[in-house]
PDB file of C-alpha atoms in Angstrom:
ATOM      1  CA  UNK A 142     109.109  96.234 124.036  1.00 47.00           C
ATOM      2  CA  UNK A 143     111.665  95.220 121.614  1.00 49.00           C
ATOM      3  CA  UNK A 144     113.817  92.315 121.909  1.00 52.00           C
ATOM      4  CA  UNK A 145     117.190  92.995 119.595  1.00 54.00           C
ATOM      5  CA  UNK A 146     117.645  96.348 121.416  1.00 66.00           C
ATOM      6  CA  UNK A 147     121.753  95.889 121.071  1.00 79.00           C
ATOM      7  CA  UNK A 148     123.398  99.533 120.562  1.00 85.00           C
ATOM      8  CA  UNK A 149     125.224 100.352 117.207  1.00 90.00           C
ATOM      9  CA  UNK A 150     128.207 103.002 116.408  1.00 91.00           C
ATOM     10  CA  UNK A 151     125.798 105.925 117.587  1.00 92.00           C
ATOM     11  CA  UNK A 152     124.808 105.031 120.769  1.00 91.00           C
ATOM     12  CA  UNK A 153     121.546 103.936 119.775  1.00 92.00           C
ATOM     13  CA  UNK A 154     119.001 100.778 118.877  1.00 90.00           C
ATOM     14  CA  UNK A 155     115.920  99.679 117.521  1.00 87.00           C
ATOM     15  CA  UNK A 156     114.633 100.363 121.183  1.00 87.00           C
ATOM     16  CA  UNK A 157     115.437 104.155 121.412  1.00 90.00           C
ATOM     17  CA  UNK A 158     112.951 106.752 121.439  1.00 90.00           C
ATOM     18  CA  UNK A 159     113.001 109.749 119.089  1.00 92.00           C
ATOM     19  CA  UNK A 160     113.256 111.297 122.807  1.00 89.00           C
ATOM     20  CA  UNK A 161     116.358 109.554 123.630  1.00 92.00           C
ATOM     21  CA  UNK A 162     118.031 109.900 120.351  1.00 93.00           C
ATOM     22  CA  UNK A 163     117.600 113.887 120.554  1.00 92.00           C
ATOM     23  CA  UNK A 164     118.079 114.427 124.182  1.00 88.00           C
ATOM     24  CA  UNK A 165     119.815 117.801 124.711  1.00 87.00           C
ATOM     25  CA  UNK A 166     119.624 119.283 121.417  1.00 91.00           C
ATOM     26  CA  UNK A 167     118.815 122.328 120.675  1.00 83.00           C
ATOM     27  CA  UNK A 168     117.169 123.017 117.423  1.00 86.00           C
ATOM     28  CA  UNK A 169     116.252 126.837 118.264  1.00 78.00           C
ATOM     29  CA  UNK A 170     116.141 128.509 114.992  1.00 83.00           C
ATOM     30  CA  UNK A 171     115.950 125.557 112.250  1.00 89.00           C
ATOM     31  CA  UNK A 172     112.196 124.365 110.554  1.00 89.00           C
ATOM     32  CA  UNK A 173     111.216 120.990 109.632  1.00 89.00           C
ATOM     33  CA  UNK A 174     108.965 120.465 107.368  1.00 88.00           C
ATOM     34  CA  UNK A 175     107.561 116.685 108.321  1.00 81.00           C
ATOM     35  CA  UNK A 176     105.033 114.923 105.872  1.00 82.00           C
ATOM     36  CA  UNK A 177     102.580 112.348 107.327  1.00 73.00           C
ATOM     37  CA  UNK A 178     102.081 114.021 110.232  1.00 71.00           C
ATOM     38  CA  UNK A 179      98.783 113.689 111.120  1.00 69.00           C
ATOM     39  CA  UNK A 180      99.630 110.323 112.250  1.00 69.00           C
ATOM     40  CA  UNK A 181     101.781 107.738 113.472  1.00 74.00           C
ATOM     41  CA  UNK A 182     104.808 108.515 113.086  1.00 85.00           C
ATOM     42  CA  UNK A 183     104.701 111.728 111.523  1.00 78.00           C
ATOM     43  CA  UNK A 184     102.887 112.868 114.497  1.00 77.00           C
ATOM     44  CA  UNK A 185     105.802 111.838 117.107  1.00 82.00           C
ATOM     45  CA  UNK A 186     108.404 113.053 114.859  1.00 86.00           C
ATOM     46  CA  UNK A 187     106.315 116.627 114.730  1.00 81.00           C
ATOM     47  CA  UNK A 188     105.836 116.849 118.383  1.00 83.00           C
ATOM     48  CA  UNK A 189     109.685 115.754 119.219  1.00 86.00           C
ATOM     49  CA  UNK A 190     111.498 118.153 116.660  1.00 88.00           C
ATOM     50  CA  UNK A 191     108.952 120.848 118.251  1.00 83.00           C
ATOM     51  CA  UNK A 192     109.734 119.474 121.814  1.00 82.00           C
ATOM     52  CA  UNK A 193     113.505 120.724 121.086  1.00 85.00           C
ATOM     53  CA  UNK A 194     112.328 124.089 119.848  1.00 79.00           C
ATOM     54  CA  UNK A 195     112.427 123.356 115.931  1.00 87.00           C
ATOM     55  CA  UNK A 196     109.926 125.067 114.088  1.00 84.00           C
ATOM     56  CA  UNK A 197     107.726 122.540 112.523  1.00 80.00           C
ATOM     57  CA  UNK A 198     105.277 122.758 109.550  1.00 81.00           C
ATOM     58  CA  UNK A 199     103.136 120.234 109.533  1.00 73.00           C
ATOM     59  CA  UNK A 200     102.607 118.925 105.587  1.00 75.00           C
ATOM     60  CA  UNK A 201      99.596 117.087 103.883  1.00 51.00           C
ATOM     61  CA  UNK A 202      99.512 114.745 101.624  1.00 61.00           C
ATOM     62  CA  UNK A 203      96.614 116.258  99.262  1.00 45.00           C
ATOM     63  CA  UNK A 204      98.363 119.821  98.084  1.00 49.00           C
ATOM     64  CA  UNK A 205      97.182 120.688  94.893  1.00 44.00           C
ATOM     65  CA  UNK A 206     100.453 120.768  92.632  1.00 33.00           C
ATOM     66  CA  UNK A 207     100.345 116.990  94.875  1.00 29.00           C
ATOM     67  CA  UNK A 208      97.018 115.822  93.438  1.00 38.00           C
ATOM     68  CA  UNK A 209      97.082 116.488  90.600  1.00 39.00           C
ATOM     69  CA  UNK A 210     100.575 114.769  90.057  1.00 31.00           C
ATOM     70  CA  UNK A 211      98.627 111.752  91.375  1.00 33.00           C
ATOM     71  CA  UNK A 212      95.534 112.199  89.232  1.00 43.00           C
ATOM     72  CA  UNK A 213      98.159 112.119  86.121  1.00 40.00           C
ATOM     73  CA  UNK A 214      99.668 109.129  87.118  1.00 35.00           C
ATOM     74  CA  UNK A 215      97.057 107.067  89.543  1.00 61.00           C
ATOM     75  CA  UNK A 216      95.741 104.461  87.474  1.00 49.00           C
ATOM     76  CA  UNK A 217      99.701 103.564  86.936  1.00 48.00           C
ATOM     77  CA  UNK A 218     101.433 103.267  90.450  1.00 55.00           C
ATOM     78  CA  UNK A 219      99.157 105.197  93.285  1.00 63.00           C
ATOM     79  CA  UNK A 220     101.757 103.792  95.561  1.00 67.00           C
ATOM     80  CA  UNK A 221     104.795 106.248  93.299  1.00 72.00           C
ATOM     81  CA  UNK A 222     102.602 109.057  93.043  1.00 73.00           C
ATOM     82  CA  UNK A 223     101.462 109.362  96.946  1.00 75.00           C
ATOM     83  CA  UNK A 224     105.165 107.998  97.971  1.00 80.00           C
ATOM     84  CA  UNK A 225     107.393 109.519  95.979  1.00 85.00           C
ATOM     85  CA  UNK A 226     106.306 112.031  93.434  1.00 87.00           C
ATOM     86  CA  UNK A 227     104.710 114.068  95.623  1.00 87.00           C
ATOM     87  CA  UNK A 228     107.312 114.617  98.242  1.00 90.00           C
ATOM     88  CA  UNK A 229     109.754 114.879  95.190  1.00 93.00           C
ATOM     89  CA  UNK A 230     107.873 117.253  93.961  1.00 92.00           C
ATOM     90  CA  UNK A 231     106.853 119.613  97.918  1.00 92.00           C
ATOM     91  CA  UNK A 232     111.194 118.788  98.038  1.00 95.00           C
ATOM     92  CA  UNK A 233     111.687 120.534  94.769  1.00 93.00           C
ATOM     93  CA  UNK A 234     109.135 123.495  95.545  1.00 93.00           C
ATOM     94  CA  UNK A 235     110.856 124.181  98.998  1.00 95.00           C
ATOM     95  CA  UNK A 236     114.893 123.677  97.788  1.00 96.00           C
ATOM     96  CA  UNK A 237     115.621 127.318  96.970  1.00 95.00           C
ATOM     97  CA  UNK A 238     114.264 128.737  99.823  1.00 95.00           C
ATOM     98  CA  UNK A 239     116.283 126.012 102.088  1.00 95.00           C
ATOM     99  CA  UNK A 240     119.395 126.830 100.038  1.00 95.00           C
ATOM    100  CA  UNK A 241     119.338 130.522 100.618  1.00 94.00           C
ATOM    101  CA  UNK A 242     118.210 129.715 104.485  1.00 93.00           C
ATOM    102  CA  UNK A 243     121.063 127.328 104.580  1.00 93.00           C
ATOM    103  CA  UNK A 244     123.668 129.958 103.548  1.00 91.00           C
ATOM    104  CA  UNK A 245     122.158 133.097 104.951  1.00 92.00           C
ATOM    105  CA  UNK A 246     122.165 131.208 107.834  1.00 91.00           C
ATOM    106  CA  UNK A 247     125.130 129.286 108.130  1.00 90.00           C
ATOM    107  CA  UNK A 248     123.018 126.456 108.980  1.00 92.00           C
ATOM    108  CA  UNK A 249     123.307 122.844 107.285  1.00 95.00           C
ATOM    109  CA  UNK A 250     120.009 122.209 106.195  1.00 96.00           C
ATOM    110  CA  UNK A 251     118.704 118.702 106.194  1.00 97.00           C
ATOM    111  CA  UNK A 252     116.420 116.584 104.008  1.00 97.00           C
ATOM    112  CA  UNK A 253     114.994 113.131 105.213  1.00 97.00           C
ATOM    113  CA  UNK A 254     112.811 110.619 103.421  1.00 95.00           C
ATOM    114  CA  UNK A 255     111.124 108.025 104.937  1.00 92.00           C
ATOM    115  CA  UNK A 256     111.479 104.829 102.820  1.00 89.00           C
ATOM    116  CA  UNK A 257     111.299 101.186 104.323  1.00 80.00           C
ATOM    117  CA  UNK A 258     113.430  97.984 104.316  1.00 71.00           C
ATOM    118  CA  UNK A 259     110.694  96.333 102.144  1.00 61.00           C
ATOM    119  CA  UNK A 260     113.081  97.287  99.490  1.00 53.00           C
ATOM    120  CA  UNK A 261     114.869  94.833  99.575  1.00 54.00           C
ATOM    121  CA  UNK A 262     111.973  92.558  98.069  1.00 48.00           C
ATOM    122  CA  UNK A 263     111.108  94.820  95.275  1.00 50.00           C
ATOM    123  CA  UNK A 264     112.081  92.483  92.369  1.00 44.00           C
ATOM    124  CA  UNK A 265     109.636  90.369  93.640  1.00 32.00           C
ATOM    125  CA  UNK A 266     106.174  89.501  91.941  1.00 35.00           C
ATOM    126  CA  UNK A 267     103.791  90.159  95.489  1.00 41.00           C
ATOM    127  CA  UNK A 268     101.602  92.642  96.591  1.00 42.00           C
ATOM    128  CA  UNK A 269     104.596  94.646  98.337  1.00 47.00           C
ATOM    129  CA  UNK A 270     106.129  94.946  95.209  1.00 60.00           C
ATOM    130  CA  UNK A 271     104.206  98.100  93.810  1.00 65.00           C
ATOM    131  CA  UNK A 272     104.809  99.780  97.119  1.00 71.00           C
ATOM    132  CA  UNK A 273     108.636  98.411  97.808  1.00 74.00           C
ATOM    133  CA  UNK A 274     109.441 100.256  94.133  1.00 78.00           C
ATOM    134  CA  UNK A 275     108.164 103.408  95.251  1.00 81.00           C
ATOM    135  CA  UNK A 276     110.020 103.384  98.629  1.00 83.00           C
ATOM    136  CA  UNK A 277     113.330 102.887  96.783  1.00 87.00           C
ATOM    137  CA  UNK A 278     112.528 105.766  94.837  1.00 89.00           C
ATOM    138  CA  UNK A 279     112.298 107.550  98.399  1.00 92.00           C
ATOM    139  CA  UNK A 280     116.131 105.988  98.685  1.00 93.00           C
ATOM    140  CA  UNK A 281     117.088 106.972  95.066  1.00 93.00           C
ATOM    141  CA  UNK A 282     115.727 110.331  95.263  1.00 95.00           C
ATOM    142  CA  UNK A 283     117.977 111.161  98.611  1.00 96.00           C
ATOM    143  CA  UNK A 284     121.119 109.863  97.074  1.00 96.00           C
ATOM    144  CA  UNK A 285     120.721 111.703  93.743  1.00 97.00           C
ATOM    145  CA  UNK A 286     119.711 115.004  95.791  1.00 97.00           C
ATOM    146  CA  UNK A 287     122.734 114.431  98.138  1.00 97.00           C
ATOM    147  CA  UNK A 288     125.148 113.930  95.007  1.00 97.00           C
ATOM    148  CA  UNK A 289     123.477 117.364  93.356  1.00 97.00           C
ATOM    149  CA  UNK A 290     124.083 119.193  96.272  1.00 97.00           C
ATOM    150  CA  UNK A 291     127.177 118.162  97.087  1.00 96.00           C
ATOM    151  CA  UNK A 292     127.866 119.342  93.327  1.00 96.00           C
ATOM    152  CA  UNK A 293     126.530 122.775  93.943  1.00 94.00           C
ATOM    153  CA  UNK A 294     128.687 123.343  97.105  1.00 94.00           C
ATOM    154  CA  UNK A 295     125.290 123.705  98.900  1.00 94.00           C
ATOM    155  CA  UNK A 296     124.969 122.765 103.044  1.00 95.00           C
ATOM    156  CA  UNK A 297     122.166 120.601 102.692  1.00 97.00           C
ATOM    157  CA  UNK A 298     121.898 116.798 103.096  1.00 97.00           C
ATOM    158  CA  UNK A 299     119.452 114.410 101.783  1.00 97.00           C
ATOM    159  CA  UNK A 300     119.558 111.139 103.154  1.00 97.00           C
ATOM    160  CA  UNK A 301     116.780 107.739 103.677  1.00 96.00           C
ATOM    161  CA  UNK A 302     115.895 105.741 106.267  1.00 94.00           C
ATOM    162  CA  UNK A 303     113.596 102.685 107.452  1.00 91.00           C
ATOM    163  CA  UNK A 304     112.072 103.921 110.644  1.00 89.00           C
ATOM    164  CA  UNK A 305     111.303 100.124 111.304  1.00 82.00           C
ATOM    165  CA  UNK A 306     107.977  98.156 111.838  1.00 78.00           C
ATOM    166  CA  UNK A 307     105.829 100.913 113.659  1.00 73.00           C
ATOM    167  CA  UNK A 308     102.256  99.818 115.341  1.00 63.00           C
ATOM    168  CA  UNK A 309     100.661 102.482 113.806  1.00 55.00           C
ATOM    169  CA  UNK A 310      97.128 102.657 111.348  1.00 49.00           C
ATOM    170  CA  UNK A 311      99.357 101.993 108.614  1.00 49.00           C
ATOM    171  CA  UNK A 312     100.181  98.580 109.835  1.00 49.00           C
ATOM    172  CA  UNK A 313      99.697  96.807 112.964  1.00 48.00           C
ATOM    173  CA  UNK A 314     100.483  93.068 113.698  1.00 46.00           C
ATOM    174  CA  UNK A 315      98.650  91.313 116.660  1.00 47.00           C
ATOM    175  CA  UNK A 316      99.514  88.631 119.248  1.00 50.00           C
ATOM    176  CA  UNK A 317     102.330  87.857 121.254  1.00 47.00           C
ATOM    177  CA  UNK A 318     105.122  88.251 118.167  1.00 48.00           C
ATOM    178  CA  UNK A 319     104.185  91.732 117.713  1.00 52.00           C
ATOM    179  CA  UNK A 320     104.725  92.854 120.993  1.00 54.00           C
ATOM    180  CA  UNK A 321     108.121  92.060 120.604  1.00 53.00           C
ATOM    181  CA  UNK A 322     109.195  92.638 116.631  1.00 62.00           C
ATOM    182  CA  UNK A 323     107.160  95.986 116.349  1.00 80.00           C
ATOM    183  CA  UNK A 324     108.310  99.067 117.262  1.00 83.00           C
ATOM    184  CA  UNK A 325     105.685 101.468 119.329  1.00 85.00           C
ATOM    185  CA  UNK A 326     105.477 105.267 117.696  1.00 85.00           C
ATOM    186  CA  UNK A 327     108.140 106.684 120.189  1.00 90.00           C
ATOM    187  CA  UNK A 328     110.506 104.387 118.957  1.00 91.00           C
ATOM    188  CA  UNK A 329     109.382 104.833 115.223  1.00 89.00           C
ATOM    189  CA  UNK A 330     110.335 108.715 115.542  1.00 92.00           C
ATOM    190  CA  UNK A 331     113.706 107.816 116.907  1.00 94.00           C
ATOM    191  CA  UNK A 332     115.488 107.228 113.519  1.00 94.00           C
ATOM    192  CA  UNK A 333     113.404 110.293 112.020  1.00 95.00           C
ATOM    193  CA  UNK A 334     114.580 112.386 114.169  1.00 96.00           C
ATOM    194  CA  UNK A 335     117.744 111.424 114.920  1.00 97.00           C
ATOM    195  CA  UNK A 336     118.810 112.136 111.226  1.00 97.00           C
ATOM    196  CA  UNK A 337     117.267 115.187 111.174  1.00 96.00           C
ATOM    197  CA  UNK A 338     118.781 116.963 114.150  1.00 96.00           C
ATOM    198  CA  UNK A 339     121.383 114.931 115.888  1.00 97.00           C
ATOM    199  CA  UNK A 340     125.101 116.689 115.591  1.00 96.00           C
ATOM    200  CA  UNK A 341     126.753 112.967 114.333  1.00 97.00           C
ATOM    201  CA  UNK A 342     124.885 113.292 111.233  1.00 97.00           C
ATOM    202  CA  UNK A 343     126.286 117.154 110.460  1.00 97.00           C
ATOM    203  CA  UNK A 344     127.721 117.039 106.592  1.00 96.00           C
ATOM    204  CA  UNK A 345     126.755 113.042 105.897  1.00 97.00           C
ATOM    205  CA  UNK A 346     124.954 112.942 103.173  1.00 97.00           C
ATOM    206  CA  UNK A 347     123.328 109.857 100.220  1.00 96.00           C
ATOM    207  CA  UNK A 348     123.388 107.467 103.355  1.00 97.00           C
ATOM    208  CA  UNK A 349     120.664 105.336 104.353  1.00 96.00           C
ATOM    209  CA  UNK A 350     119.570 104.692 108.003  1.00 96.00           C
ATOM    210  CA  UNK A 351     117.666 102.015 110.267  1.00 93.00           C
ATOM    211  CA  UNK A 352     117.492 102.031 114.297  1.00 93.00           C
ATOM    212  CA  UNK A 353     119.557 105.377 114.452  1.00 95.00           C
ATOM    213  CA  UNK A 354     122.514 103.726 112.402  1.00 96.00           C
ATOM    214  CA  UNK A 355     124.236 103.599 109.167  1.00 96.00           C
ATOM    215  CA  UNK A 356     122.624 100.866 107.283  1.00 93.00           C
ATOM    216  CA  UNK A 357     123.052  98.480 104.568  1.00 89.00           C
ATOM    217  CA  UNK A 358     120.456  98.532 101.871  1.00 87.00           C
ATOM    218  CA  UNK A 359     119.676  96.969  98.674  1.00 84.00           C
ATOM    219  CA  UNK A 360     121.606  96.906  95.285  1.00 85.00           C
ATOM    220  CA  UNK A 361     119.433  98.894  93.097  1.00 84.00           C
ATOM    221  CA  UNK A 362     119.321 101.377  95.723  1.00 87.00           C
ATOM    222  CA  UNK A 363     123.273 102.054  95.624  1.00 90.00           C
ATOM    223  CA  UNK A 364     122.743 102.342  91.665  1.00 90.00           C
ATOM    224  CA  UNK A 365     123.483 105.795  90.811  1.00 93.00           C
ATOM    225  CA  UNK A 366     122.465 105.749  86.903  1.00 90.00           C
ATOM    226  CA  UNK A 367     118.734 104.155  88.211  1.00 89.00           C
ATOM    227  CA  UNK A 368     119.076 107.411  90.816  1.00 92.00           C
ATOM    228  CA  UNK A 369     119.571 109.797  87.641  1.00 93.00           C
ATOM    229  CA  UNK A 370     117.153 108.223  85.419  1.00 88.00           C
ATOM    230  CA  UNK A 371     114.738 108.524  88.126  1.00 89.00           C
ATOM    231  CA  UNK A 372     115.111 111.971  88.484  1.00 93.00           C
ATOM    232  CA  UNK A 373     114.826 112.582  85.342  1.00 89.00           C
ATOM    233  CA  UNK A 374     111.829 110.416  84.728  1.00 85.00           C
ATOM    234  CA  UNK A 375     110.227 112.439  87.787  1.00 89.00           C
ATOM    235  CA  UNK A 376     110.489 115.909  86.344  1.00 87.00           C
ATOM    236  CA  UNK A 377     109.398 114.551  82.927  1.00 82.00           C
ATOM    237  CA  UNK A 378     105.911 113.313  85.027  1.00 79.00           C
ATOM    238  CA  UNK A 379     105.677 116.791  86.638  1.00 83.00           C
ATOM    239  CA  UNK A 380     106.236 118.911  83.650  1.00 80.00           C
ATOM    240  CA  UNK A 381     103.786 117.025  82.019  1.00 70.00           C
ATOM    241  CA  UNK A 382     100.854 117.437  84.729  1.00 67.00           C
ATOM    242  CA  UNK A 383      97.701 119.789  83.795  1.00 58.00           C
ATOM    243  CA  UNK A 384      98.246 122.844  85.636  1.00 58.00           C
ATOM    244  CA  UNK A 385     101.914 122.295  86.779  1.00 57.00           C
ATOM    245  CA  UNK A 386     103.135 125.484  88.729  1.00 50.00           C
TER     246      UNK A 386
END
């Protein structure tokens, strides 16, 4: 159950379903390639976007080019290298074949990262810190990708999004609060997969997104020379990793 279930400009809330926020789509003919989805979230998000006939791949974490960005890297931020580098990097490695889908096609392809709203703490000195930074580089990474595109004339968007507080393995909160301030899985896949397939999100692009909605976010987040130098900084990590394909 979720108590501040009040609908914004979409139609939706923190209450809807991935389900609900995809009901009557049809996604015959496009793939999604979802991350994380062996569980939680990932999972739902995999089953819904295959429930409205979207091909879905099914991603792990531990690819090679993936581990051994990590192993470079680990004893820095694990958080950066598991959160971000990686899926910057499985982004990167998958672009030009979306690009020439995209316009073979005439398709708009789409690109989603998952961040989280813990961003908004990341200047502080706590144990969500190391894990907040690398979730705005989830944020950072989509708006820098959505500018590039955009650049290139190329119909793809990349855009972020806090799927909310999920009761999932990755964190669970007990007693009565949580019953009421968490979000079950359903509900964690909404925003997921309402970004990735829903018509009202065709040619947006750099935006961020929480309960199915336009969302504010943090500062550094709408900073688009930290969005470059990340980037750059990213590439620099890769190109520098033993064995880089």
């Amino acid at each position: 159950m979720w108590l501040f279930s009040r609908k914004g400009a979409s139609g939706f809330s923190a209450s809807s379903t991935a389900e609900e926020v995809t009901q009557g789509i049809d996604g015959t003919g496009l793939t999604a390639v979802v991350t994380g989805a062996s569980s939680g979230i990932g999972t739902e998000t995999a089953r819904v976007l295959a429930l409205r006939a979207v091909h879905v791949v099914m991603a792990v974490k531990n690819m090679t080019a993936g581990r051994e960005v990590k192993d470079t890297i680990a004893k820095r931020n694990p958080n950066l290298a598991t959160n971000h580098v990686g899926k910057f990097l499985l982004t990167h490695l998958l672009l030009e074949t979306m690009k020439k889908t995209a316009q073979g096609r005439r398709t708009e392809g789409r690109i989603v990262n998952v961040s989280s709203r813990v961003i908004l703490i990341t200047s502080l000195y706590n144990s969500l810190s190391a894990y907040g930074q690398s979730k705005l580089a989830n944020v950072l990474h989509a708006k820098d990708l959505a500018r590039r595109l955009k650049e290139d004339e190329v119909a793809i968007t990349a855009n972020s999004l806090h799927p909310g507080a999920i009761a999932t393995n990755l964190f669970r909160l007990v007693g009565l609060v949580g019953k009421y301030v968490i979000k079950n899985v359903e509900q964690g896949a909404a925003t997921t997969c309402y970004v990735a397939l829903h018509p009202q999100i065709t040619g947006k692009a750099g935006l961020y997104f929480a309960d199915s909605n336009v969302a504010e976010t943090s500062l550094q987040a709408n900073d688009n020379a930290l969005a470059r130098k990340l980037w750059d900084f990213t590439f620099t990590l890769i190109n520098n990793c033993p064995n880089n394909t």
